[in-house]
Amino acid sequence: MPDTREAFDEFRREAALLHDLGKASALLGWDQDTYMPPGGAEGRGHVMATLSALHHERLTSPRMGELLAELEGSGLDPASPERAMVREARRAFDRATKLPRRLVEELARRSSSARQAWVRAREADDYALFEPELKAMLELKREEADAVGHGGRRYDALLDQYEPGTTAAELEALFAPLRTRQAELLAAIGASGVRPDATMLALDYPEAEQHAYASAVAARLGYDFERGRLDETIHPFAESMGLGDVRITTRYVRDDLANGLFSVLHEVGHALYEQGIDPAFARTPLAHGASLGLHESQSRLWENLVGRSLAFWEGAYPGLQAAFPAQLAGVPLERFHAAVNRVEPSLVRTEADEVSYNLHVLVRFELELALLEGDLDTRDLPGAWNERYREYLGVTPPSDLLGCLQDIHWSVGLIGYFPTYALGNLMSVQLYEAAQAALGDLDAQLRVGELAPLLGWLREHVHRHGSRYQPQELLERATGARLDAEPYLAYLSRKFGALYGLEP
Ligand code: ZN
């Protein structure tokens, strides 16, 4: 097939160019959030807008459309990575070409004005300042969903951007047992009377010492500093500039050891995924994780299943005590472990423990779905929010600042994004248990700090594939099972039942 070869080579060159433009933006974005002086903001905005316009122009070029059509009609092996590259490029091409230019511009303008309104509303703790902007944003998101196309539910078209192939109906079925059983577990923990002491985490931990310790742990987990770096920012993130340069950021809070430490473990999880992608996929549409949910499964796996396990700290705790002798020398391992797993229903998602986290996500998923589908009026959002917090978590936000104004997502048009946090939790346990079945006594390995076999298994079954498979297909290939809430719920009952002395 000489023609196909030629078309594929041209496609690869175009895809590499698009990749490079995207990575230039990523590097500028990383810099903006770490080292850029405040005076750079305006100019940086222009440069990033220019790069993004160039990217859009090349992505939607008629030639790209011709190449995709030609390759789709060619004899490319349906199971090959080459065919998967075409599939991924098609997704991006369709999304970009189906949206009229007017809508793209309106969405950009609205994101900017709604975000500003959200900031003002937070400053004044007054939801009414944000409400009209949210209403207008939802209208644009409905238009976007209709332009992209869907089988009857607009939410599916928005969700597809973050979690390809997953639908609102699937999420509703998957999440239903989480709502009841995580709320029950949370209530049982509250009623147990057990209140772990966490004061040792709130002593004075100088930032430089936290950084030294966190960097050492990141390296021990397998994060490659030859192909990455760890810097400080306000909202921690991981960003790939290419397979050889995957950076992470964190923040250190002087009187909160857990904050910086677990955020590093979380971002390391994201970065290990990107660092583990097959080098043969470099500069192709497969050179990134398969979905936000799968990405989150990797961050949560290292943060929680490893990083909050007793086995891991049996090995690592003496080192932590040696790094912070004045704060931790007199604190036994079991007390430290109970403290980093303390369960406390809170108002704020980003501070949530494992037992309540998905409940925070469910509130947002249910409300954004109702808002988008017209079952909830934006004016009634604060009331609906507070009602669900009372019902699911047993707490009532005293203000909208601690209620429906706490997340930035909706103000910048991220609708369909929240569920990926919960999907990540579910998948993290399915993957961890599959690794355990393959590797034998994983706890014994964690106890002696032997983390390479676990990383090796994840590399082999998840990381190296990049976006070659759709997320649910990848999960099934790796675990032999479909996406399922049961393993996660059983894990929570086991772990927190033991910590809080609950009847099995
Ligand atoms: Zn994450």
XYZ file of C-alpha atoms and ligand atoms in Angstrom:
505
model
C 0.000 0.000 0.000
C 2.441 2.711 -1.128
C -0.268 5.413 -1.108
C -1.301 4.612 2.424
C 2.325 4.753 3.556
C 2.727 8.179 2.000
C -0.518 9.462 3.498
C 0.423 8.034 6.878
C 3.855 9.675 6.805
C 2.278 13.015 5.994
C -0.270 12.490 8.766
C 2.536 11.689 11.224
C 4.328 14.915 10.319
C 1.154 16.944 10.825
C 0.438 15.166 14.110
C 3.988 15.843 15.331
C 3.619 19.518 14.468
C 0.348 19.721 16.401
C 1.973 17.909 19.307
C 4.867 20.382 19.343
C 2.557 23.399 19.320
C 0.638 21.868 22.211
C 3.801 21.229 24.191
C 5.074 24.772 23.627
C 1.807 25.948 25.207
C 2.239 23.449 28.031
C 5.692 24.765 28.851
C 4.458 28.361 28.811
C 1.568 27.341 31.061
C 3.901 25.595 33.489
C 6.105 28.674 33.600
C 3.084 30.912 34.135
C 2.144 28.907 37.226
C 5.641 28.672 38.679
C 8.259 31.305 37.856
C 6.736 33.959 35.583
C 6.918 37.425 37.142
C 3.523 39.159 37.509
C 4.451 41.616 34.755
C 4.531 38.781 32.254
C 0.821 37.980 32.493
C -0.470 40.127 29.668
C 2.240 39.264 27.174
C 2.024 35.590 28.049
C -1.703 35.692 27.366
C -1.018 36.933 23.836
C 1.656 34.325 23.116
C -0.544 31.485 24.340
C -3.531 32.743 22.346
C -1.371 32.870 19.209
C -0.103 29.335 19.713
C -3.595 28.068 20.342
C -4.915 29.783 17.184
C -2.105 28.224 15.118
C -2.878 24.840 16.648
C -6.562 25.169 15.802
C -5.783 26.247 12.246
C -3.517 23.264 11.551
C -5.754 20.794 13.342
C -8.807 21.793 11.301
C -7.045 22.227 7.962
C -8.822 20.682 4.944
C -5.667 18.640 4.331
C -5.967 17.022 7.762
C -9.555 16.110 6.899
C -8.422 14.495 3.624
C -5.655 12.548 5.298
C -7.952 11.219 7.997
C -10.558 10.140 5.444
C -7.920 8.455 3.315
C -6.363 6.585 6.242
C -9.746 5.511 7.599
C -10.572 4.002 4.218
C -7.185 2.316 3.892
C -6.076 -1.107 4.989
C -4.527 -0.034 8.300
C -4.755 -2.923 10.748
C -7.676 -2.044 13.080
C -5.702 -3.318 16.077
C -2.508 -1.386 15.279
C -1.183 1.661 17.119
C -1.225 3.453 13.744
C -4.980 3.019 13.495
C -5.354 4.242 17.083
C -3.389 7.383 16.166
C -5.869 8.059 13.384
C -8.788 7.444 15.757
C -7.414 9.906 18.319
C -6.676 12.532 15.675
C -10.212 12.088 14.325
C -11.687 12.782 17.771
C -9.754 16.028 18.038
C -10.482 16.994 14.427
C -14.235 16.392 14.738
C -14.565 18.280 17.968
C -12.617 21.222 16.586
C -14.401 21.370 13.229
C -17.937 20.823 14.494
C -17.889 23.886 16.718
C -18.644 27.074 14.777
C -16.034 29.787 15.159
C -18.596 32.112 16.754
C -19.293 29.545 19.486
C -15.590 28.960 20.199
C -15.068 32.703 20.592
C -18.152 33.114 22.774
C -17.007 30.253 24.987
C -13.582 31.861 25.392
C -15.109 35.250 26.242
C -17.634 33.718 28.621
C -14.942 31.665 30.401
C -13.049 34.831 31.070
C -16.041 36.887 32.284
C -17.559 34.027 34.287
C -14.253 33.338 35.976
C -13.926 36.979 36.959
C -17.509 36.969 38.247
C -16.740 33.807 40.220
C -13.746 35.532 41.859
C -15.876 38.578 42.730
C -18.690 36.394 44.044
C -16.227 34.583 46.281
C -14.766 37.831 47.585
C -18.246 39.080 48.458
C -19.519 35.611 49.398
C -22.479 36.388 47.164
C -23.621 33.736 44.692
C -25.968 36.232 43.000
C -22.907 37.899 41.412
C -22.006 34.639 39.649
C -25.458 33.270 38.827
C -26.151 35.145 35.537
C -22.706 34.155 34.223
C -23.250 30.505 35.098
C -26.628 30.581 33.372
C -25.055 32.006 30.209
C -22.208 29.492 30.358
C -24.671 26.599 30.569
C -26.500 27.899 27.523
C -23.228 27.862 25.565
C -22.377 24.366 26.811
C -25.777 23.130 25.560
C -24.967 24.649 22.173
C -21.544 23.028 22.263
C -23.033 19.617 23.045
C -25.558 19.950 20.211
C -22.836 20.991 17.776
C -20.631 18.055 18.736
C -23.592 15.683 18.573
C -25.006 13.156 21.023
C -27.526 10.367 21.231
C -30.111 12.298 23.238
C -28.227 13.473 26.310
C -26.087 16.549 25.952
C -24.008 15.601 28.965
C -22.534 12.686 26.998
C -21.001 15.041 24.447
C -19.292 17.050 27.195
C -18.160 14.033 29.235
C -16.661 12.462 26.117
C -13.924 15.094 26.067
C -12.560 13.883 29.397
C -13.657 10.258 29.488
C -14.056 8.964 25.936
C -16.787 6.411 25.482
C -18.453 6.873 28.880
C -22.057 8.113 29.214
C -24.198 9.841 31.821
C -26.409 6.754 32.071
C -23.377 4.577 32.857
C -22.252 7.001 35.532
C -25.703 7.128 37.111
C -25.742 3.344 37.437
C -22.135 3.137 38.598
C -22.437 5.905 41.196
C -25.779 4.882 42.745
C -24.255 2.413 45.248
C -21.508 4.894 46.183
C -24.076 7.382 47.366
C -25.751 5.063 49.831
C -22.838 2.954 50.989
C -20.199 5.663 51.355
C -22.729 7.816 53.228
C -23.486 4.847 55.520
C -19.812 4.189 56.141
C -19.223 7.850 56.893
C -22.108 7.872 59.377
C -20.846 4.671 61.031
C -17.385 6.202 61.437
C -18.947 9.298 62.969
C -20.909 7.132 65.400
C -17.879 4.995 66.338
C -16.572 7.584 68.754
C -13.020 6.989 67.483
C -11.239 10.290 66.860
C -7.628 9.847 65.744
C -5.244 12.483 66.987
C -3.679 14.379 64.078
C -1.954 17.172 65.976
C 1.470 15.772 65.073
C 0.802 16.709 61.427
C 0.141 20.337 62.369
C 3.474 21.054 64.087
C 6.140 23.238 62.540
C 7.551 21.608 59.377
C 9.930 23.997 57.569
C 9.196 24.071 53.834
C 12.772 23.319 52.732
C 12.815 20.158 54.840
C 9.422 19.108 53.493
C 10.763 19.607 49.979
C 13.861 17.510 50.634
C 11.791 14.674 52.065
C 9.086 14.808 49.363
C 11.718 14.772 46.599
C 13.356 11.699 48.099
C 10.019 9.880 48.322
C 9.156 10.829 44.734
C 12.440 9.302 43.573
C 11.846 6.178 45.656
C 8.451 5.705 43.996
C 10.201 5.690 40.629
C 9.735 9.290 39.501
C 12.672 10.007 37.187
C 14.248 13.392 37.951
C 16.365 13.092 34.812
C 13.063 13.434 32.973
C 11.218 15.694 35.366
C 11.390 18.251 38.141
C 9.463 19.295 41.216
C 8.581 22.957 41.720
C 6.217 24.971 43.865
C 2.919 26.506 42.849
C -0.474 27.446 44.335
C -2.605 24.651 42.879
C -0.459 21.527 42.377
C -0.444 19.857 38.945
C 1.594 17.593 36.682
C 2.418 18.649 33.139
C 4.132 16.814 30.320
C 6.344 18.727 27.898
C 7.037 15.446 26.104
C 7.899 11.946 27.239
C 11.366 13.049 28.379
C 10.178 15.990 30.475
C 7.216 15.416 32.778
C 7.109 17.974 35.577
C 5.246 18.094 38.852
C 4.434 20.943 41.197
C 3.263 21.135 44.785
C 2.814 23.566 47.656
C 4.128 23.246 51.178
C 2.189 24.477 54.182
C 4.399 24.982 57.190
C 1.959 23.674 59.776
C 0.418 20.943 57.610
C 2.804 18.109 56.724
C 0.149 15.984 54.991
C -0.829 18.723 52.544
C 2.451 18.894 50.623
C 3.494 15.286 51.121
C 0.326 13.689 49.748
C 0.010 16.222 46.968
C 3.495 15.176 45.819
C 2.535 11.489 45.925
C -0.591 12.350 43.922
C 1.247 14.299 41.223
C 3.982 11.657 41.074
C 1.237 9.181 40.178
C 0.181 11.353 37.249
C 3.787 11.818 36.177
C 4.705 8.119 36.358
C 1.909 7.470 33.863
C 3.298 9.996 31.367
C 6.923 8.997 31.952
C 5.954 5.394 31.260
C 4.448 5.839 27.804
C 6.104 3.839 25.025
C 8.828 6.050 23.459
C 7.632 4.825 20.048
C 4.509 6.976 20.624
C 6.505 10.191 21.148
C 5.046 13.174 19.266
C 1.980 11.195 18.179
C -1.671 11.485 19.222
C -1.045 8.542 21.586
C 1.580 10.334 23.699
C -0.655 11.010 26.682
C -2.840 9.145 29.180
C -6.065 7.555 27.920
C -8.480 9.723 29.919
C -8.746 11.935 32.972
C -10.289 9.063 34.910
C -7.396 6.729 34.148
C -4.957 9.489 34.951
C -6.637 9.998 38.287
C -6.518 6.244 38.919
C -2.728 6.498 38.812
C -2.489 9.544 41.080
C -4.916 8.057 43.603
C -3.197 4.673 43.519
C 0.129 6.144 44.622
C -1.401 8.721 46.940
C -3.853 6.436 48.747
C -3.422 2.728 48.054
C 0.331 2.981 48.492
C 0.847 6.303 50.275
C -1.815 5.907 52.943
C -1.275 2.189 53.540
C 0.141 0.774 56.739
C 2.496 -1.492 54.790
C 4.171 1.414 52.990
C 4.720 3.362 56.197
C 6.027 0.298 58.013
C 8.937 0.648 55.636
C 9.043 4.412 55.209
C 8.122 5.790 58.634
C 11.567 5.493 60.260
C 12.919 7.656 57.430
C 10.197 10.242 57.977
C 10.917 10.254 61.717
C 14.608 10.730 60.989
C 13.791 13.671 58.708
C 11.580 15.282 61.380
C 12.816 13.969 64.742
C 11.569 16.878 66.843
C 8.038 16.464 65.474
C 7.690 12.690 65.063
C 10.296 10.801 67.108
C 7.800 10.148 69.893
C 4.850 9.326 67.630
C 4.262 5.603 67.068
C 3.625 4.385 63.515
C 0.015 3.387 64.224
C -0.862 6.886 65.425
C 0.721 8.463 62.370
C -1.101 6.024 60.073
C -4.442 6.708 61.771
C -3.822 10.454 61.487
C -3.157 10.433 57.732
C -6.330 8.369 57.294
C -8.512 10.448 59.586
C -12.086 10.629 58.339
C -13.991 13.806 58.882
C -16.961 14.933 56.810
C -15.959 18.338 55.513
C -17.388 21.035 53.303
C -14.439 21.228 50.940
C -13.760 18.604 48.269
C -10.026 19.205 47.995
C -9.578 18.445 51.709
C -11.729 15.319 51.694
C -10.654 11.931 53.037
C -11.116 8.722 51.036
C -14.477 7.878 52.579
C -16.148 11.186 51.758
C -14.350 12.150 48.538
C -16.724 10.500 46.097
C -19.697 12.022 47.899
C -18.346 15.485 47.090
C -18.009 14.399 43.470
C -21.528 12.975 43.378
C -23.025 16.259 44.549
C -21.314 18.046 41.684
C -22.152 15.398 39.090
C -25.838 15.322 39.997
C -26.122 19.092 40.075
C -24.263 19.808 36.837
C -26.332 17.166 35.081
C -29.577 18.686 36.401
C -28.415 22.199 35.489
C -27.447 21.173 31.958
C -30.622 19.192 31.354
C -32.821 22.001 32.680
C -34.052 20.141 35.754
C -32.453 22.668 38.061
C -32.542 26.439 37.691
C -29.248 28.216 38.362
C -31.067 30.382 40.929
C -31.803 27.289 43.000
C -28.245 25.942 42.968
C -27.147 27.005 46.496
C -30.209 25.433 48.096
C -29.837 22.195 46.137
C -26.120 22.082 46.959
C -26.638 22.555 50.691
C -29.453 20.018 50.793
C -27.223 17.338 49.280
C -24.348 18.138 51.626
C -26.713 17.659 54.557
C -28.058 14.434 53.139
C -24.829 12.769 51.923
C -22.195 14.182 54.280
C -24.217 15.383 57.251
C -22.768 18.893 57.096
C -24.311 22.223 56.130
C -22.273 24.898 54.388
C -22.477 28.119 56.394
C -21.862 30.133 53.224
C -21.768 29.745 49.445
C -18.026 30.357 49.604
C -17.753 27.018 51.402
C -20.603 25.673 49.277
C -21.310 25.984 45.585
C -18.681 28.698 44.974
C -15.720 26.581 46.054
C -14.612 25.073 42.720
C -13.410 26.977 39.685
C -14.574 24.307 37.187
C -18.035 25.512 36.165
C -16.903 29.117 35.779
C -14.448 28.115 33.054
C -16.886 25.762 31.344
C -15.581 22.466 32.725
C -18.816 20.490 32.827
C -18.535 16.709 32.727
C -15.116 16.883 34.386
C -15.936 16.134 38.041
C -17.015 12.494 37.535
C -13.488 11.623 36.409
C -12.282 12.092 40.008
C -14.645 9.369 41.211
C -13.882 7.136 38.223
C -10.202 7.434 39.113
C -10.888 6.207 42.645
C -12.850 3.194 41.397
C -10.259 2.266 38.780
C -7.357 2.725 41.218
C -8.596 -0.155 43.354
C -9.410 -2.393 40.395
C -5.913 -1.879 39.010
C -4.202 -2.245 42.366
C -5.973 -5.535 43.028
C -5.088 -6.843 39.577
C -1.445 -5.971 40.262
C -1.674 -7.681 43.636
C -3.056 -10.840 42.045
C -0.149 -10.875 39.609
C 2.652 -9.896 41.994
C 1.841 -11.926 45.071
C 2.336 -10.333 48.479
C 2.373 -6.664 47.516
C 2.180 -5.600 51.167
C 5.420 -7.431 51.909
C 7.044 -5.595 48.994
C 5.772 -2.198 50.171
C 7.003 -2.969 53.686
C 10.604 -3.274 52.480
C 10.271 -0.335 50.087
C 10.286 -2.561 47.031
C 8.084 -0.500 44.725
C 9.590 -1.446 41.377
C 7.418 -4.543 40.772
C 4.208 -2.528 41.213
C 5.467 0.225 38.924
C 6.618 -2.399 36.449
C 3.148 -3.964 36.368
C 1.491 -0.576 35.848
C 4.008 0.270 33.114
C 3.272 -2.972 31.311
C -0.521 -2.936 31.615
C -1.385 0.771 31.687
C 1.346 3.352 31.162
C 3.120 2.168 28.037
C -0.097 2.109 26.005
C -0.675 5.873 26.248
C -3.974 6.570 24.460
C -3.792 3.463 22.301
C -6.943 1.991 23.891
C -10.144 3.673 25.002
C -10.147 3.979 28.810
C -12.679 1.261 29.583
C -11.051 -1.107 27.099
C -7.663 -0.500 28.711
C -9.103 -1.185 32.154
C -10.613 -4.457 30.957
C -7.406 -5.540 29.282
C -5.434 -4.763 32.438
C -7.799 -6.224 35.016
C -9.980 -8.698 33.109
C -13.015 -6.944 34.604
C -15.361 -4.161 33.648
C -15.511 -0.849 35.466
C -17.200 -1.610 38.773
C -17.899 0.184 42.072
C -17.811 -2.963 44.237
C -14.031 -3.354 44.630
C -13.729 0.250 45.771
C -16.570 -0.056 48.268
C -15.139 -3.301 49.650
C -11.715 -1.670 49.985
C -13.169 1.267 51.942
C -15.118 -1.029 54.287
C -12.057 -3.184 54.921
C -9.592 -0.403 55.493
C -11.737 2.004 57.477
C -13.628 -0.741 59.283
C -10.291 -1.815 60.757
C -9.152 1.741 61.509
C -12.402 2.654 63.251
C -13.217 -0.686 64.837
C -16.469 -1.213 62.921
C -18.345 -4.505 62.808
C -17.675 -6.217 59.460
Zn -5.115 14.421 39.969
